[in-house]
Amino acid sequence: MNNFYKETFLKFFFSLTLSLIIILLSQNNALWLNFWGFLKVPPVLPPFSDFDALNIFLSYKQDGFNPYFENPESHPIHKFLIYPSVWLNLTDILYLNKDINFKIVSFLILFTYFYVFIDFYLRFKNKIFGFFLIIFFFSTSNFLLIERLNVEIILFCFTYFAVVNKKVIIQFIFYFISLILKIFPIFSIFIFVSKKKLFFLTLVFSIIYLILIREEIVLISKNVIEYALISAYGAVSISKGLYYYSMKFGYLINDENYQLFKIAIIMFFSLYGLFLFLINFSFSKSKEILKEISIEEKMFLAGAGIFIGTYAISANFDYRLIFLTLTFPYLINKLNSKLLLIYFFILIFCFNSLLYTGDPYSLNYFLKAVFIYTLKIFLYSLNCYYFGIILNKYIKVNLFKFKKS
């Protein structure tokens, strides 16, 4: 019991301290710019600019504009809304346009995030796992996530709570809240795979919800930025990057055929991922299905599911790599020491992709981009491979099932 109180104190103390430091930094623009600039993160004003953008979009709506396709102030960064409209309702309810409310909510988000990180480590208390968490925590991807206070922080916390909670109804609530806030958490649905009825019920509810907001999904998909940067990942990042090079140097890909080319790249990575998944997935009728899934496997299915799903169909800024941290406990137990060391260094490069800047059309930048994107393809491959191993233990699929006459 003493150990419980000690760990609880540590979680609250460090979460409170770190959150207060960042909030205090945000009170002074010069300190804010210097601090994040020192950490090699391009700082933006106002502080927590991604979270503050919700106030911008709400003001558009209140002025009678549709923030999904109308930008009356011609804002250079936050042009159009790329979140479900529920965010605008929350922004309005919480009065985030008032500075004190904005600071309080920002503090609570940061506090929860740091609390989750410390709880995550204490849950396993493994030195290697600790090193893996540290390389992400002190990476430019995480620093940018905090500096912008992007909503991915909130989604990561909800996903974590969904995985670690022992009560099924609480798991479902956290999962469904994250799905409502952003669509991509649907890829974490496999955390329910060991409970067949709950899994299909959750799938049905998810599909119904997506159908109900289908018009918003169409608008969001049109507004999503196709990042073509070293500090991004995904099939669409690759297709967009190749498009820019092709347009710059007069190669084959142009405005007329880009959409077809993008679909081809998405199809290629989807089929490639499916192939790696099927290597370890058996359709045998006689295979044994396990009933109890471990916490490491659930975490992997949540984190890898989101990474694989978002990689295959979209372009994503690297702060979304935070979901890969959920795969660490499982992979640390599965990879041998040599592979684990290689994986460790791959993560260092990928998590710190903001460090590799330069002229996007220079040979040096191109070579760095090829190197980093190759490492991210390796991460995609590794996660697809082990995704098949885990699901093979909990899902039985008979492709050809005939009844005897």
Tab-separated table of C-alpha atoms in Angstrom:
chain	number	residue	atom	x	y	z
A	1	MET	CA	0.000	0.000	0.000
A	2	ASN	CA	2.902	2.331	0.769
A	3	ASN	CA	4.205	1.734	-2.744
A	4	PHE	CA	0.784	2.672	-4.139
A	5	TYR	CA	0.803	6.012	-2.312
A	6	LYS	CA	4.391	6.655	-3.381
A	7	GLU	CA	3.585	6.053	-7.049
A	8	THR	CA	0.432	8.164	-6.846
A	9	PHE	CA	2.426	11.008	-5.319
A	10	LEU	CA	5.069	10.746	-8.066
A	11	LYS	CA	2.420	10.829	-10.803
A	12	PHE	CA	0.709	13.885	-9.346
A	13	PHE	CA	3.923	15.705	-8.447
A	14	PHE	CA	5.646	15.384	-11.813
A	15	SER	CA	2.440	15.947	-13.796
A	16	LEU	CA	1.640	19.073	-11.792
A	17	THR	CA	5.195	20.424	-12.016
A	18	LEU	CA	5.607	19.918	-15.769
A	19	SER	CA	2.143	21.294	-16.534
A	20	LEU	CA	2.680	24.421	-14.444
A	21	ILE	CA	6.081	25.080	-16.038
A	22	ILE	CA	4.609	24.938	-19.555
A	23	ILE	CA	1.611	27.089	-18.609
A	24	LEU	CA	3.935	29.670	-17.027
A	25	LEU	CA	6.091	29.669	-20.178
A	26	SER	CA	2.986	30.344	-22.253
A	27	GLN	CA	2.411	33.578	-20.313
A	28	ASN	CA	5.455	35.197	-21.910
A	29	ASN	CA	5.753	35.173	-25.703
A	30	ALA	CA	9.517	35.752	-25.706
A	31	LEU	CA	10.145	32.892	-23.279
A	32	TRP	CA	7.808	30.664	-25.276
A	33	LEU	CA	9.623	31.319	-28.543
A	34	ASN	CA	13.095	30.953	-27.027
A	35	PHE	CA	12.292	27.780	-25.079
A	36	TRP	CA	10.806	25.810	-27.974
A	37	GLY	CA	13.305	27.252	-30.431
A	38	PHE	CA	16.110	25.931	-28.196
A	39	LEU	CA	14.486	22.473	-28.394
A	40	LYS	CA	14.540	22.675	-32.229
A	41	VAL	CA	10.758	23.011	-32.504
A	42	PRO	CA	9.413	25.836	-34.704
A	43	PRO	CA	7.354	27.825	-32.157
A	44	VAL	CA	4.128	29.577	-33.104
A	45	LEU	CA	2.148	32.320	-31.410
A	46	PRO	CA	-0.243	32.297	-29.706
A	47	PRO	CA	0.909	29.421	-27.471
A	48	PHE	CA	-0.965	26.144	-27.965
A	49	SER	CA	-1.884	27.333	-31.445
A	50	ASP	CA	-3.584	24.129	-32.642
A	51	PHE	CA	-5.879	24.060	-29.630
A	52	ASP	CA	-6.472	27.806	-29.902
A	53	ALA	CA	-7.527	27.314	-33.533
A	54	LEU	CA	-10.817	25.921	-32.196
A	55	ASN	CA	-11.642	29.461	-31.045
A	56	ILE	CA	-10.920	30.757	-34.548
A	57	PHE	CA	-13.255	28.254	-36.178
A	58	LEU	CA	-15.968	28.845	-33.572
A	59	SER	CA	-15.807	32.584	-34.288
A	60	TYR	CA	-16.337	31.851	-37.996
A	61	LYS	CA	-19.407	29.791	-37.157
A	62	GLN	CA	-20.798	32.447	-34.809
A	63	ASP	CA	-20.355	35.050	-37.558
A	64	GLY	CA	-22.516	32.978	-39.887
A	65	PHE	CA	-19.750	31.277	-41.887
A	66	ASN	CA	-19.171	27.569	-42.422
A	67	PRO	CA	-15.649	26.864	-41.057
A	68	TYR	CA	-15.379	23.769	-43.243
A	69	PHE	CA	-15.075	25.858	-46.404
A	70	GLU	CA	-15.260	29.569	-45.480
A	71	ASN	CA	-12.270	31.495	-44.099
A	72	PRO	CA	-13.364	35.145	-43.794
A	73	GLU	CA	-10.135	36.283	-42.122
A	74	SER	CA	-7.891	34.462	-44.634
A	75	HIS	CA	-5.995	32.819	-41.788
A	76	PRO	CA	-2.686	31.542	-43.242
A	77	ILE	CA	-2.332	28.414	-41.087
A	78	HIS	CA	-5.749	27.356	-39.802
A	79	LYS	CA	-7.693	27.831	-43.008
A	80	PHE	CA	-10.522	25.326	-42.638
A	81	LEU	CA	-11.882	23.051	-39.940
A	82	ILE	CA	-10.510	19.497	-40.086
A	83	TYR	CA	-12.263	18.166	-36.957
A	84	PRO	CA	-15.822	16.946	-36.355
A	85	SER	CA	-18.116	19.832	-35.406
A	86	VAL	CA	-18.478	18.469	-31.865
A	87	TRP	CA	-15.224	20.313	-31.116
A	88	LEU	CA	-16.940	23.627	-31.798
A	89	ASN	CA	-19.729	22.693	-29.390
A	90	LEU	CA	-17.191	21.831	-26.696
A	91	THR	CA	-15.285	25.064	-27.338
A	92	ASP	CA	-18.511	27.018	-26.945
A	93	ILE	CA	-19.657	25.162	-23.810
A	94	LEU	CA	-16.270	25.577	-22.103
A	95	TYR	CA	-15.968	29.262	-23.116
A	96	LEU	CA	-12.458	28.666	-24.387
A	97	ASN	CA	-12.434	32.139	-25.918
A	98	LYS	CA	-11.915	33.444	-22.367
A	99	ASP	CA	-8.221	33.398	-21.537
A	100	ILE	CA	-8.614	31.997	-18.023
A	101	ASN	CA	-10.800	29.123	-19.231
A	102	PHE	CA	-8.401	28.375	-22.059
A	103	LYS	CA	-5.449	28.242	-19.668
A	104	ILE	CA	-7.301	26.025	-17.163
A	105	VAL	CA	-8.382	23.523	-19.827
A	106	SER	CA	-4.885	23.567	-21.371
A	107	PHE	CA	-3.408	22.859	-17.949
A	108	LEU	CA	-5.807	19.950	-17.366
A	109	ILE	CA	-4.961	18.443	-20.766
A	110	LEU	CA	-1.226	18.694	-20.105
A	111	PHE	CA	-1.613	17.349	-16.560
A	112	THR	CA	-3.559	14.332	-17.810
A	113	TYR	CA	-1.048	13.712	-20.581
A	114	PHE	CA	1.954	13.710	-18.233
A	115	TYR	CA	0.025	11.626	-15.704
A	116	VAL	CA	-0.686	9.026	-18.406
A	117	PHE	CA	2.964	8.923	-19.431
A	118	ILE	CA	4.181	8.308	-15.891
A	119	ASP	CA	1.419	5.789	-15.209
A	120	PHE	CA	2.358	4.047	-18.457
A	121	TYR	CA	5.929	3.530	-17.258
A	122	LEU	CA	4.972	2.500	-13.705
A	123	ARG	CA	2.541	-0.062	-15.076
A	124	PHE	CA	5.428	-2.124	-16.495
A	125	LYS	CA	8.558	-0.821	-14.686
A	126	ASN	CA	10.876	-2.177	-17.325
A	127	LYS	CA	14.216	-0.414	-17.934
A	128	ILE	CA	14.214	-1.029	-21.680
A	129	PHE	CA	10.624	0.151	-21.891
A	130	GLY	CA	11.640	3.225	-19.904
A	131	PHE	CA	14.375	4.027	-22.433
A	132	PHE	CA	11.895	3.698	-25.286
A	133	LEU	CA	9.438	6.049	-23.589
A	134	ILE	CA	12.219	8.549	-22.878
A	135	ILE	CA	13.300	8.742	-26.532
A	136	PHE	CA	9.774	9.701	-27.500
A	137	PHE	CA	9.199	12.064	-24.591
A	138	PHE	CA	12.358	14.024	-25.404
A	139	SER	CA	11.818	13.944	-29.172
A	140	THR	CA	10.905	16.848	-31.427
A	141	SER	CA	7.663	15.034	-32.305
A	142	ASN	CA	6.522	15.136	-28.687
A	143	PHE	CA	7.791	18.687	-28.148
A	144	LEU	CA	5.785	19.846	-31.168
A	145	LEU	CA	2.722	17.998	-29.902
A	146	ILE	CA	2.970	19.843	-26.588
A	147	GLU	CA	3.892	23.220	-28.083
A	148	ARG	CA	0.901	23.135	-30.424
A	149	LEU	CA	-1.292	21.310	-27.861
A	150	ASN	CA	-2.701	19.317	-30.731
A	151	VAL	CA	-5.847	17.313	-29.961
A	152	GLU	CA	-3.861	14.099	-30.577
A	153	ILE	CA	-2.834	14.456	-26.911
A	154	ILE	CA	-6.452	14.106	-25.825
A	155	LEU	CA	-7.085	11.178	-28.156
A	156	PHE	CA	-3.967	9.391	-26.935
A	157	CYS	CA	-5.118	9.753	-23.315
A	158	PHE	CA	-8.602	8.449	-24.101
A	159	THR	CA	-7.131	5.501	-26.018
A	160	TYR	CA	-4.821	4.707	-23.108
A	161	PHE	CA	-7.685	4.816	-20.610
A	162	ALA	CA	-9.765	2.575	-22.878
A	163	VAL	CA	-6.989	-0.012	-22.975
A	164	VAL	CA	-5.997	-0.119	-19.299
A	165	ASN	CA	-9.459	0.050	-17.742
A	166	LYS	CA	-10.755	-3.307	-16.559
A	167	LYS	CA	-14.454	-2.477	-16.865
A	168	VAL	CA	-15.789	-3.182	-20.342
A	169	ILE	CA	-18.382	-0.406	-20.275
A	170	ILE	CA	-15.684	2.154	-19.366
A	171	GLN	CA	-13.481	0.857	-22.173
A	172	PHE	CA	-16.344	1.307	-24.619
A	173	ILE	CA	-17.098	4.842	-23.358
A	174	PHE	CA	-13.487	5.988	-23.754
A	175	TYR	CA	-13.233	4.390	-27.186
A	176	PHE	CA	-16.480	5.935	-28.388
A	177	ILE	CA	-15.600	9.406	-27.067
A	178	SER	CA	-12.306	9.285	-28.968
A	179	LEU	CA	-14.150	8.168	-32.121
A	180	ILE	CA	-16.596	11.066	-31.797
A	181	LEU	CA	-13.740	13.546	-31.377
A	182	LYS	CA	-11.719	12.279	-34.333
A	183	ILE	CA	-12.498	9.539	-36.822
A	184	PHE	CA	-9.213	7.634	-36.939
A	185	PRO	CA	-9.540	6.011	-33.432
A	186	ILE	CA	-11.818	3.491	-35.168
A	187	PHE	CA	-8.582	1.676	-36.025
A	188	SER	CA	-8.175	0.914	-32.312
A	189	ILE	CA	-11.410	-1.097	-32.253
A	190	PHE	CA	-9.481	-4.374	-32.105
A	191	ILE	CA	-8.919	-3.874	-28.381
A	192	PHE	CA	-12.323	-5.573	-28.050
A	193	VAL	CA	-11.366	-8.533	-30.248
A	194	SER	CA	-11.304	-11.112	-27.426
A	195	LYS	CA	-14.978	-10.357	-26.674
A	196	LYS	CA	-16.741	-11.209	-29.921
A	197	LYS	CA	-20.212	-9.839	-29.141
A	198	LEU	CA	-18.811	-6.588	-27.772
A	199	PHE	CA	-16.495	-6.257	-30.774
A	200	PHE	CA	-19.309	-6.567	-33.310
A	201	LEU	CA	-21.611	-4.347	-31.248
A	202	THR	CA	-18.881	-1.688	-31.095
A	203	LEU	CA	-18.274	-2.066	-34.829
A	204	VAL	CA	-21.981	-1.596	-35.574
A	205	PHE	CA	-22.193	1.507	-33.349
A	206	SER	CA	-19.062	2.916	-34.988
A	207	ILE	CA	-20.404	2.399	-38.502
A	208	ILE	CA	-23.757	3.955	-37.579
A	209	TYR	CA	-21.975	6.990	-36.147
A	210	LEU	CA	-19.815	7.381	-39.251
A	211	ILE	CA	-22.911	7.181	-41.447
A	212	LEU	CA	-24.614	9.867	-39.365
A	213	ILE	CA	-21.694	12.279	-39.828
A	214	ARG	CA	-20.907	11.251	-43.423
A	215	GLU	CA	-21.363	14.813	-44.708
A	216	GLU	CA	-18.823	16.133	-42.198
A	217	ILE	CA	-16.433	13.311	-43.122
A	218	VAL	CA	-16.562	14.389	-46.773
A	219	LEU	CA	-15.829	18.014	-45.835
A	220	ILE	CA	-13.037	17.004	-43.462
A	221	SER	CA	-11.421	14.770	-46.083
A	222	LYS	CA	-11.322	17.705	-48.500
A	223	ASN	CA	-9.650	19.932	-45.897
A	224	VAL	CA	-7.044	17.500	-44.569
A	225	ILE	CA	-3.554	18.691	-45.429
A	226	GLU	CA	-1.496	16.239	-47.465
A	227	TYR	CA	1.828	16.705	-45.679
A	228	ALA	CA	4.809	16.024	-47.949
A	229	LEU	CA	7.532	16.554	-45.352
A	230	ILE	CA	10.237	14.486	-43.709
A	231	SER	CA	8.332	15.147	-40.483
A	232	ALA	CA	5.280	13.262	-41.782
A	233	TYR	CA	4.354	9.666	-42.531
A	234	GLY	CA	1.839	7.769	-44.612
A	235	ALA	CA	1.070	6.640	-48.143
A	236	VAL	CA	-0.367	10.032	-49.095
A	237	SER	CA	2.758	11.797	-47.796
A	238	ILE	CA	4.779	9.674	-50.205
A	239	SER	CA	2.442	10.307	-53.145
A	240	LYS	CA	2.358	14.057	-52.458
A	241	GLY	CA	6.118	14.277	-52.107
A	242	LEU	CA	6.648	12.486	-55.419
A	243	TYR	CA	4.050	14.789	-56.987
A	244	TYR	CA	5.954	17.911	-55.880
A	245	TYR	CA	9.232	16.555	-57.234
A	246	SER	CA	7.552	15.582	-60.479
A	247	MET	CA	6.012	19.026	-60.924
A	248	LYS	CA	9.309	20.749	-60.069
A	249	PHE	CA	11.450	18.732	-62.472
A	250	GLY	CA	8.876	17.948	-65.164
A	251	TYR	CA	8.400	14.230	-64.548
A	252	LEU	CA	5.351	12.063	-65.239
A	253	ILE	CA	3.055	12.953	-62.318
A	254	ASN	CA	0.997	16.136	-62.734
A	255	ASP	CA	-2.305	17.732	-61.742
A	256	GLU	CA	-4.243	15.625	-64.232
A	257	ASN	CA	-3.107	12.217	-63.021
A	258	TYR	CA	-2.205	12.892	-59.372
A	259	GLN	CA	-5.472	11.579	-57.910
A	260	LEU	CA	-5.081	8.319	-59.778
A	261	PHE	CA	-1.456	8.097	-58.683
A	262	LYS	CA	-2.438	8.725	-55.031
A	263	ILE	CA	-5.066	5.984	-55.144
A	264	ALA	CA	-2.472	3.608	-56.618
A	265	ILE	CA	-0.024	4.365	-53.784
A	266	ILE	CA	-2.768	3.868	-51.176
A	267	MET	CA	-3.743	0.566	-52.778
A	268	PHE	CA	-0.122	-0.570	-52.898
A	269	PHE	CA	0.517	0.053	-49.181
A	270	SER	CA	-2.875	-1.379	-48.220
A	271	LEU	CA	-2.199	-4.600	-50.128
A	272	TYR	CA	1.386	-4.723	-48.867
A	273	GLY	CA	0.153	-4.368	-45.283
A	274	LEU	CA	-2.518	-7.023	-45.865
A	275	PHE	CA	0.131	-9.392	-47.255
A	276	LEU	CA	2.300	-8.992	-44.141
A	277	PHE	CA	-0.758	-9.466	-41.950
A	278	LEU	CA	-1.795	-12.674	-43.746
A	279	ILE	CA	1.677	-14.205	-43.354
A	280	ASN	CA	0.770	-14.909	-39.738
A	281	PHE	CA	-3.000	-15.292	-40.012
A	282	SER	CA	-4.454	-18.757	-40.461
A	283	PHE	CA	-7.894	-19.539	-41.895
A	284	SER	CA	-7.811	-23.069	-40.497
A	285	LYS	CA	-11.061	-24.298	-38.969
A	286	SER	CA	-9.204	-26.311	-36.367
A	287	LYS	CA	-7.050	-23.566	-34.877
A	288	GLU	CA	-7.506	-22.806	-31.184
A	289	ILE	CA	-8.783	-19.380	-30.181
A	290	LEU	CA	-7.667	-17.775	-26.931
A	291	LYS	CA	-10.218	-16.022	-24.729
A	292	GLU	CA	-8.095	-13.749	-22.568
A	293	ILE	CA	-6.003	-11.043	-24.200
A	294	SER	CA	-3.011	-9.580	-22.372
A	295	ILE	CA	-2.637	-5.872	-21.649
A	296	GLU	CA	0.484	-5.790	-23.867
A	297	GLU	CA	-1.489	-7.229	-26.781
A	298	LYS	CA	-4.384	-4.821	-26.286
A	299	MET	CA	-2.005	-1.881	-26.221
A	300	PHE	CA	-0.318	-3.106	-29.375
A	301	LEU	CA	-3.633	-3.543	-31.212
A	302	ALA	CA	-4.658	-0.010	-30.238
A	303	GLY	CA	-1.378	1.715	-31.099
A	304	ALA	CA	-0.441	-0.352	-34.142
A	305	GLY	CA	-4.024	-0.284	-35.422
A	306	ILE	CA	-4.039	3.517	-35.461
A	307	PHE	CA	-0.540	3.705	-36.979
A	308	ILE	CA	-1.272	1.113	-39.691
A	309	GLY	CA	-4.685	2.557	-40.559
A	310	THR	CA	-3.510	6.156	-40.755
A	311	TYR	CA	-0.350	5.161	-42.644
A	312	ALA	CA	-2.213	3.258	-45.333
A	313	ILE	CA	-4.828	5.863	-46.229
A	314	SER	CA	-3.563	9.335	-45.317
A	315	ALA	CA	-0.748	11.787	-44.636
A	316	ASN	CA	0.026	12.406	-40.968
A	317	PHE	CA	2.310	14.743	-39.077
A	318	ASP	CA	4.819	12.843	-36.968
A	319	TYR	CA	3.355	13.811	-33.610
A	320	ARG	CA	0.762	11.106	-34.340
A	321	LEU	CA	3.609	8.631	-33.864
A	322	ILE	CA	2.771	8.963	-30.173
A	323	PHE	CA	0.412	6.010	-30.650
A	324	LEU	CA	3.428	3.826	-31.441
A	325	THR	CA	4.431	4.095	-27.774
A	326	LEU	CA	1.527	1.759	-27.018
A	327	THR	CA	3.269	-0.961	-29.048
A	328	PHE	CA	6.468	-0.835	-26.968
A	329	PRO	CA	5.543	-3.283	-24.156
A	330	TYR	CA	4.610	-6.023	-26.625
A	331	LEU	CA	7.497	-5.540	-29.068
A	332	ILE	CA	10.104	-5.363	-26.303
A	333	ASN	CA	9.100	-8.898	-25.305
A	334	LYS	CA	9.014	-10.194	-28.885
A	335	LEU	CA	12.088	-8.735	-30.597
A	336	ASN	CA	15.503	-10.235	-29.935
A	337	SER	CA	18.265	-8.018	-28.555
A	338	LYS	CA	19.778	-7.157	-31.972
A	339	LEU	CA	16.430	-6.286	-33.553
A	340	LEU	CA	15.457	-4.329	-30.464
A	341	LEU	CA	18.626	-2.246	-30.738
A	342	ILE	CA	17.957	-1.571	-34.433
A	343	TYR	CA	14.348	-0.696	-33.628
A	344	PHE	CA	15.534	1.675	-30.890
A	345	PHE	CA	17.730	3.660	-33.294
A	346	ILE	CA	15.042	3.681	-35.997
A	347	LEU	CA	12.664	5.277	-33.524
A	348	ILE	CA	15.252	7.909	-32.585
A	349	PHE	CA	15.514	8.979	-36.232
A	350	CYS	CA	11.752	8.881	-36.883
A	351	PHE	CA	10.703	10.644	-33.689
A	352	ASN	CA	13.149	13.488	-34.367
A	353	SER	CA	12.348	14.106	-38.022
A	354	LEU	CA	11.942	17.852	-37.419
A	355	LEU	CA	15.723	18.049	-37.190
A	356	TYR	CA	16.131	17.194	-40.863
A	357	THR	CA	15.286	20.485	-42.515
A	358	GLY	CA	16.605	22.172	-45.622
A	359	ASP	CA	15.741	23.053	-49.196
A	360	PRO	CA	13.013	20.504	-50.098
A	361	TYR	CA	14.280	20.246	-53.680
A	362	SER	CA	17.962	19.786	-52.853
A	363	LEU	CA	19.708	16.426	-53.266
A	364	ASN	CA	20.674	16.435	-49.581
A	365	TYR	CA	17.051	16.849	-48.479
A	366	PHE	CA	15.892	14.191	-50.954
A	367	LEU	CA	18.384	11.648	-49.591
A	368	LYS	CA	17.380	12.419	-46.006
A	369	ALA	CA	13.720	12.042	-46.956
A	370	VAL	CA	14.364	8.670	-48.640
A	371	PHE	CA	16.246	7.479	-45.540
A	372	ILE	CA	13.578	8.555	-43.025
A	373	TYR	CA	10.662	7.352	-45.145
A	374	THR	CA	12.371	3.984	-45.566
A	375	LEU	CA	12.626	3.694	-41.777
A	376	LYS	CA	8.924	4.534	-41.442
A	377	ILE	CA	8.063	1.872	-44.021
A	378	PHE	CA	10.001	-0.554	-41.819
A	379	LEU	CA	7.879	0.507	-38.824
A	380	TYR	CA	4.743	-0.018	-40.905
A	381	SER	CA	5.939	-3.459	-41.988
A	382	LEU	CA	6.848	-4.518	-38.449
A	383	ASN	CA	3.481	-3.466	-37.041
A	384	CYS	CA	1.507	-5.176	-39.825
A	385	TYR	CA	3.496	-8.377	-39.259
A	386	TYR	CA	2.837	-8.568	-35.524
A	387	PHE	CA	-0.756	-7.384	-35.944
A	388	GLY	CA	-1.397	-10.610	-37.836
A	389	ILE	CA	0.267	-12.684	-35.120
A	390	ILE	CA	-1.956	-11.267	-32.379
A	391	LEU	CA	-5.271	-11.307	-34.248
A	392	ASN	CA	-4.600	-14.888	-35.369
A	393	LYS	CA	-4.869	-15.902	-31.715
A	394	TYR	CA	-8.317	-14.348	-31.209
A	395	ILE	CA	-10.134	-14.514	-34.551
A	396	LYS	CA	-11.304	-17.583	-36.448
A	397	VAL	CA	-12.410	-17.011	-40.038
A	398	ASN	CA	-13.685	-19.786	-42.292
A	399	LEU	CA	-13.713	-18.544	-45.858
A	400	PHE	CA	-15.438	-21.628	-47.183
A	401	LYS	CA	-18.019	-23.122	-44.905
A	402	PHE	CA	-20.387	-25.738	-46.353
A	403	LYS	CA	-23.217	-27.539	-44.620
A	404	LYS	CA	-23.420	-31.272	-45.022
A	405	SER	CA	-26.575	-32.400	-46.791
